[in-house]
Coordinates of C-alpha atoms in Angstrom, one line a residue:
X152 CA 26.2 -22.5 31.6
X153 CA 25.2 -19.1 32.8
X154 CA 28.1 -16.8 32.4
X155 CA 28.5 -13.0 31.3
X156 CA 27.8 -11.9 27.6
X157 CA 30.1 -14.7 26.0
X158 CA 30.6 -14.0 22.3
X159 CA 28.0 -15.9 20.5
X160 CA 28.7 -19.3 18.7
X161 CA 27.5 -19.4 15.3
X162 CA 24.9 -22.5 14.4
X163 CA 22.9 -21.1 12.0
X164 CA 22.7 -19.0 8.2
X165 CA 24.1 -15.7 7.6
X166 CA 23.2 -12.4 8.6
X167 CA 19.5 -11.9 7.8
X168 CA 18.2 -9.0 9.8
X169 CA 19.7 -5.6 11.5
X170 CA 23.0 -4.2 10.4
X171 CA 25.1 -2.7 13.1
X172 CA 23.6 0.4 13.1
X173 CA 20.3 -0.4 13.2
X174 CA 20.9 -2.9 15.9
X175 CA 22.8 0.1 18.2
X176 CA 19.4 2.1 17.7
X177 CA 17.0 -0.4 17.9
X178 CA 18.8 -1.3 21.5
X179 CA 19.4 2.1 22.7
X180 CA 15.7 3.9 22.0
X181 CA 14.2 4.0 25.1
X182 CA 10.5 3.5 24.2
X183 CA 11.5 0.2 22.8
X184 CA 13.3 -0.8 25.8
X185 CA 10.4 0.3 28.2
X186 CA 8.0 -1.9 25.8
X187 CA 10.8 -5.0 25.6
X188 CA 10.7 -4.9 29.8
X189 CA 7.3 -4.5 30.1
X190 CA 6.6 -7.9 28.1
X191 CA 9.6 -9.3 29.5
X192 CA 8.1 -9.2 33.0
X193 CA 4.8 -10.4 31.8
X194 CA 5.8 -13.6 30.2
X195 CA 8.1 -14.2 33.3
X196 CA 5.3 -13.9 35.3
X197 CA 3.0 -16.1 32.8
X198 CA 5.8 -19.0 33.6
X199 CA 4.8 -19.1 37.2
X200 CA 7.8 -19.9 38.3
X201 CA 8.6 -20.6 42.2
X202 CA 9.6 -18.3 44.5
X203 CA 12.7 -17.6 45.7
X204 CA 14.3 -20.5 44.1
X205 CA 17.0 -19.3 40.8
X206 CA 15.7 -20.9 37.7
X207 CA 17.7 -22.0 34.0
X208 CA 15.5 -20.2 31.0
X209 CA 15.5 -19.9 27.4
X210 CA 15.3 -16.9 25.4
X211 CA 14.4 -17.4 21.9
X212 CA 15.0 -14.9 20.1
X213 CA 17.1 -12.7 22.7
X214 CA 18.2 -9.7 19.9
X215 CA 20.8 -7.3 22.7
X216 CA 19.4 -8.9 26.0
X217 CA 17.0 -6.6 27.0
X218 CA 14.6 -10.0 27.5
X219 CA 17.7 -11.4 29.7
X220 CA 18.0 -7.9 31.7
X221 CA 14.8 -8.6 33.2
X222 CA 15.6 -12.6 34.0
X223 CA 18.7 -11.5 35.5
X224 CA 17.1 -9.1 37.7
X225 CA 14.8 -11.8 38.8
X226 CA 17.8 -13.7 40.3
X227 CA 17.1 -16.4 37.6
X228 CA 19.7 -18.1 35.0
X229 CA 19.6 -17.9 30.9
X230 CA 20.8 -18.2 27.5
X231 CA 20.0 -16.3 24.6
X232 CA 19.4 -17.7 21.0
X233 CA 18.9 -15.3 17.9
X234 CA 19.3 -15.4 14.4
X235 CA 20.9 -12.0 13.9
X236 CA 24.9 -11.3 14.4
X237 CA 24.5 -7.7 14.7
X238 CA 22.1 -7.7 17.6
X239 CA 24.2 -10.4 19.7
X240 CA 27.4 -8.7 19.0
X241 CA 25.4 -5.9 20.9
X242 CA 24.6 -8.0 23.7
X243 CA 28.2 -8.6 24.4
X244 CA 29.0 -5.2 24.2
X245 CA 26.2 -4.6 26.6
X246 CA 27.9 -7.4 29.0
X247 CA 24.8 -9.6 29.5
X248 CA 24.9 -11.8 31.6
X249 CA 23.7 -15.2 30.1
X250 CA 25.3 -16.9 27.1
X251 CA 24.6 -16.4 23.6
X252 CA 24.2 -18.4 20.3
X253 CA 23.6 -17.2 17.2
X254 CA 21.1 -19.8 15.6
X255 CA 18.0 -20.3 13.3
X256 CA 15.6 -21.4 16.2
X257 CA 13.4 -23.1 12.8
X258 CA 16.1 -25.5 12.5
X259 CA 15.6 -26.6 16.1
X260 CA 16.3 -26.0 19.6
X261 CA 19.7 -27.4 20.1
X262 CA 20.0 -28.3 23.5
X263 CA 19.8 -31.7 25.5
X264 CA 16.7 -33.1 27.0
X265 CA 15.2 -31.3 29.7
X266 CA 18.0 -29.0 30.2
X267 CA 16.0 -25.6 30.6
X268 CA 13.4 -24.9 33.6
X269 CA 11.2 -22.3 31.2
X270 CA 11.3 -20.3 28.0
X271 CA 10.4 -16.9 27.2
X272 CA 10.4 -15.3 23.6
X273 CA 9.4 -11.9 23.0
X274 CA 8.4 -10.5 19.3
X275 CA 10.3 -13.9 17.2
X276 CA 7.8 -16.3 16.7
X277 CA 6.0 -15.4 14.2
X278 CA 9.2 -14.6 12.1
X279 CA 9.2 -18.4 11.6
X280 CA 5.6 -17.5 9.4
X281 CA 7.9 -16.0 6.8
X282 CA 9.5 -18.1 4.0
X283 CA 12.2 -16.4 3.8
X284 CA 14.3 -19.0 1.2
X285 CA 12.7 -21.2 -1.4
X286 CA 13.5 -24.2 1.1
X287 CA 11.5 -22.5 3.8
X288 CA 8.1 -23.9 4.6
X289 CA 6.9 -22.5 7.4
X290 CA 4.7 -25.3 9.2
X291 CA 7.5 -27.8 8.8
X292 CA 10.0 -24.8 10.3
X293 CA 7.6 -24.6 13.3
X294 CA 6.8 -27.6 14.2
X295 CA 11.2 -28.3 14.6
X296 CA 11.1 -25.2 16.7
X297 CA 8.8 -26.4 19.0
X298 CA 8.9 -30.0 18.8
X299 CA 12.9 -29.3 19.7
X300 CA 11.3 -26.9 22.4
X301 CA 9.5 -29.6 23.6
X302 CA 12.3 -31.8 24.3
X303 CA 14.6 -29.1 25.8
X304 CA 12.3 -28.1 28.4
X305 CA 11.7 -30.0 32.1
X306 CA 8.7 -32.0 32.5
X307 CA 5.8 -29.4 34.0
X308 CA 7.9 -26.3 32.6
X309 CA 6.0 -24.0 30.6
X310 CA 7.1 -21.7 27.7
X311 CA 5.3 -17.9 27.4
X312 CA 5.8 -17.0 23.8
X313 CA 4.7 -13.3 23.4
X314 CA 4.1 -12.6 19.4
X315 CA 2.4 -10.2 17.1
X316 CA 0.3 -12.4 14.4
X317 CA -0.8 -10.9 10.8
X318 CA -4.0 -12.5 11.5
X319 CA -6.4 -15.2 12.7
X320 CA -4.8 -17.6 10.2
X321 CA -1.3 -17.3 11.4
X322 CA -2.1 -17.6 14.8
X323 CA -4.0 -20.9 14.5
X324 CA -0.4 -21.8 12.3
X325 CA 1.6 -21.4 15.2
X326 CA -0.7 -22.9 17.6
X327 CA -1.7 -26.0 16.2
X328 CA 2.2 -26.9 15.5
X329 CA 2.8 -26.6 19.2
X330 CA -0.2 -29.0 19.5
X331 CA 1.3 -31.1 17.1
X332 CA 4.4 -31.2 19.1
X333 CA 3.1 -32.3 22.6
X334 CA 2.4 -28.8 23.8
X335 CA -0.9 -28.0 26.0
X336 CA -2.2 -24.7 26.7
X337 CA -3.2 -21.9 24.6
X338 CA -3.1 -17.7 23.7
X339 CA -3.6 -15.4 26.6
X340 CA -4.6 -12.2 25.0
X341 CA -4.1 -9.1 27.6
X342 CA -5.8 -6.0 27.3
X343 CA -8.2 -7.6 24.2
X344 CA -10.1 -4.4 23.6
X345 CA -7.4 -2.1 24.1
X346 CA -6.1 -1.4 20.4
X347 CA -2.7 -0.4 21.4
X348 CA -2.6 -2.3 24.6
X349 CA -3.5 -5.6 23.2
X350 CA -0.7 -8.4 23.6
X351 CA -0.6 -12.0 22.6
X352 CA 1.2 -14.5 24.8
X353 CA 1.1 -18.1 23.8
X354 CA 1.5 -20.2 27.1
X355 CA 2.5 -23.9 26.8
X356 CA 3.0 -26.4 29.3
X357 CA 4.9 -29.7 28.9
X358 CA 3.9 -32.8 30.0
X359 CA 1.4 -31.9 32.4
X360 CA -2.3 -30.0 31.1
X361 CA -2.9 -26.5 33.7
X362 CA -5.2 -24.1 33.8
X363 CA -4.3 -21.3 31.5
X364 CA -3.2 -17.9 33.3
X365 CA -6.1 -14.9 33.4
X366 CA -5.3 -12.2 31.5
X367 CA -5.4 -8.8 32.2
X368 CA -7.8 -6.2 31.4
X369 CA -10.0 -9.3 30.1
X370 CA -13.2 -7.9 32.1
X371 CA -13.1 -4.5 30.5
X372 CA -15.4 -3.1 33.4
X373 CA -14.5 0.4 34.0
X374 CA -15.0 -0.4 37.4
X375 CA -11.9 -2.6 37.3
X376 CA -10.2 -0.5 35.1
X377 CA -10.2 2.4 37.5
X378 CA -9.2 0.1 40.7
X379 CA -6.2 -1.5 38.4
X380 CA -5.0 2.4 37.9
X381 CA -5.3 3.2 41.4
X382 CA -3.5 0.1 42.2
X383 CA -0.5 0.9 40.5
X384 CA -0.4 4.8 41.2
X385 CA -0.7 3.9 45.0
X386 CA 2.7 1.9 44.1
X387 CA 5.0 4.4 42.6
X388 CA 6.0 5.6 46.3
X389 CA 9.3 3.5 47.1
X390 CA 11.2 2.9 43.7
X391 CA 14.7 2.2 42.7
X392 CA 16.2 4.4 39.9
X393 CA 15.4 1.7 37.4
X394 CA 11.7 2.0 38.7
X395 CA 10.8 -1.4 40.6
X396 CA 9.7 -1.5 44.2
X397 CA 12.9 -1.6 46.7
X398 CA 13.2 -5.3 47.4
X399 CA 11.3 -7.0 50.4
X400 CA 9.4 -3.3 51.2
X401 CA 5.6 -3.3 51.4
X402 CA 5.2 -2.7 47.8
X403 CA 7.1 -4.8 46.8
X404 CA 5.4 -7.7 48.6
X405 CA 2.4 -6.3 47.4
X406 CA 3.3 -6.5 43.6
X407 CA 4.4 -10.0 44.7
X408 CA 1.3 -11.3 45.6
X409 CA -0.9 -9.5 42.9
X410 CA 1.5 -11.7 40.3
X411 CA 0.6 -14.8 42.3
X412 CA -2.9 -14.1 42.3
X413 CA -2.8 -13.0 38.6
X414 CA -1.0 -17.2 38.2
X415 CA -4.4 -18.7 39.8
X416 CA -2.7 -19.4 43.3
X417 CA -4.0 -19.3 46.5
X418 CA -2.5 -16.0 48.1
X419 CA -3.5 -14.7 51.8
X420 CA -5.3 -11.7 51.9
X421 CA -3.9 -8.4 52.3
X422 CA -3.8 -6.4 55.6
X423 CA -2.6 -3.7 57.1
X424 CA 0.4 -6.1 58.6
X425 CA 1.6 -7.0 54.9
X426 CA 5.4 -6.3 54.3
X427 CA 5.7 -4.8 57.8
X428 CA 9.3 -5.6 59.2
X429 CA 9.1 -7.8 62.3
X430 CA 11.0 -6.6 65.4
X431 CA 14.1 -9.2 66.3
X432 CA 13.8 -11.2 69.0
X433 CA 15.7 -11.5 71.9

C-alpha cells in the first residue's frame, strides 16, 4: 500500500485546522522541522523495531510528512492519516513517499485487522481532548481512536504516541482510554527536569505486557549529563548533508547500538574493533 504521496482520500469532516498558507510555513520553518525529526526518530526508536527487516507503520496524525521523512529513511513502509486538507495537500506536493488519508482519527482507525507492524504519532493526540462540536465528547472520541488502534495493529506491535498534555488530568484521560482498550504500557517522559527539553511519549504494546523503554536524561546526574554531550560531540565527524552518520561507518554502528541499549536489549560491548571494515577473503 506504500506508494509515493498519492492524493489523499477524504474519510472524515471538513477543513478544521491550517489554511494553505499556514500549512506552507508551518512545513517549510526549519526549527519546526529539526523538532518534528528529532521526535520522529525517538518514537521510532521507542517502537523497537527489528533490524534490518522493512516494517508497515502508521502515522496518525502525519500533517506534510515530515514524521514519514524519517520512516522512509529508515527503509521502513507507511501511511499517513490527518484531519487537515491543507497540510496533506502539502505532502503531495512534497512527494512523500507513503499514502495519505484525510480522516478524523476520533472516528476510528479505519484499517483491517492487524494490518500495520507499528504506529507513531507526533503532536495529535491530545487534539482528540478538545470538543471541538457539541457532539464531541472526548473520552468516547478516544477510546474509538485507540480501541480501532488496537485492532489495526499486529499482535506484539507497539504504538509510541508522542504528545503535549495541558496537565495531569488530560494525561491520565488519554491513558486510561488506551487501558480501556486492551493497551499495556505507559508515558515515557524524556528529559523530565529539563523545562524545554521535556517530552512525553506514550508507549503501548498490544497483546503482549513489556517492559517500558528508559528514558533519557531520567538520572539527571551531571555526571551523565556531561558523558551523554561528549557522546554525541565525538559523533558529528562522518555526516551526510542531512546530518546522520554515513551508513554502515563506525558511527553509525555506534549510534546503532546506543538505540538498542536505550530499548533494554542485550548489545555487545564496544571496542576498538566496532564498525571496522573486514578485509575480503580470498
Amino acid at each position: 500500500m506504500a506508494g509515493s504521496g498519492r492524493r489523499p482520500e477524504h474519510r472524515g469532516p471538513p477543513e478544521l485546522f491550517y489554511d494553505a498558507a499556514e500549512a506552507q510555513k508551518y512545513s517549510q520553518n526549519s526549527r519546526m522541522i529539526e523538532i518534528q525529526t528529532q521526535m520522529s526518530e525517538r518514537a521510532v526508536e521507542l517502537l523497537g523495531l527489528p533490524d534490518d527487516w522493512p516494517c508497515f507503520l502508521l502515522d496518525v496524525g502525519c500533517g506534510s510528512g515530515l514524521s514519514g521523512d524519517y520512516i522512509s529513511e529508515e527503509g521502513h513502509h507507511w501511511v499517513g492519516m490527518d484531519i487537515s486538507s491543507a497540510m496533506l495537500d502539502v505532502a503531495v506536493e512534497r512527494e512523500v513517499e507513503g499514502d495519505l488519508l484525510l480522516a478524523d482519527v476520533g472516528q476510528g482507525i479505519p484499517f483491517r485487522p492487524g494490518m500495520f507492524d507499528g504506529c507513531v504519532s507526533i503532536s495529535a493526540v491530545q487534539w482528540l481532548c478538545n470538543a471541538d462540536k457539541k457532539t464531541h465528547s472526548p473520552p468516547k472520541r478516544l477510546y474509538r481512536f485507540f480501541s480501532t488502534l488496537y485492532s489495526a495493529l499486529a499482535r506484539g506491535s507497539r504504538a509510541v504516541l508522542q504528545l503535549y498534555p495541558e496537565n495531569s488530568d488530560q494525561l491520565e484521560l488519554i491513558t486510561a482510554q488506551a487501558m480501556k482498550a486492551g493497551f499495556t504500557g505507559g508515558v515515557v517522559v524524556d528529559y523530565p527536569n529539563s523545562a524545554k527539553a521535556k517530552k512525553f511519549f506514550l508507549c503501548l504494546f498490544v497483546g503482549t505486557a513489556g517492559a517500558l523503554p528508559k528514558a533519557l536524561g531520567a538520572a539527571g546526574t551531571a555526571a551523565e549529563e556531561s558523558q551523554q554531550a561528549k557522546f554525541t560531540n565525538e559523533r558529528t565527524r562522518f555526516r551526510n548533508a542531512k546530518g546522520k552518520s554515513v551508513k554502515k561507518s563506525r558511527d553509525w554502528v555506534l549510534e546503532k547500538k546506543e538505540r538498542r541499549r536505550r530499548q533494554g536489549k542485550d548489545v555487545r560491548a564496544d571496542t576498538r574493533y566496532t564498525g571496522r571494515r573486514r578485509r575480503p577473503r580470498f
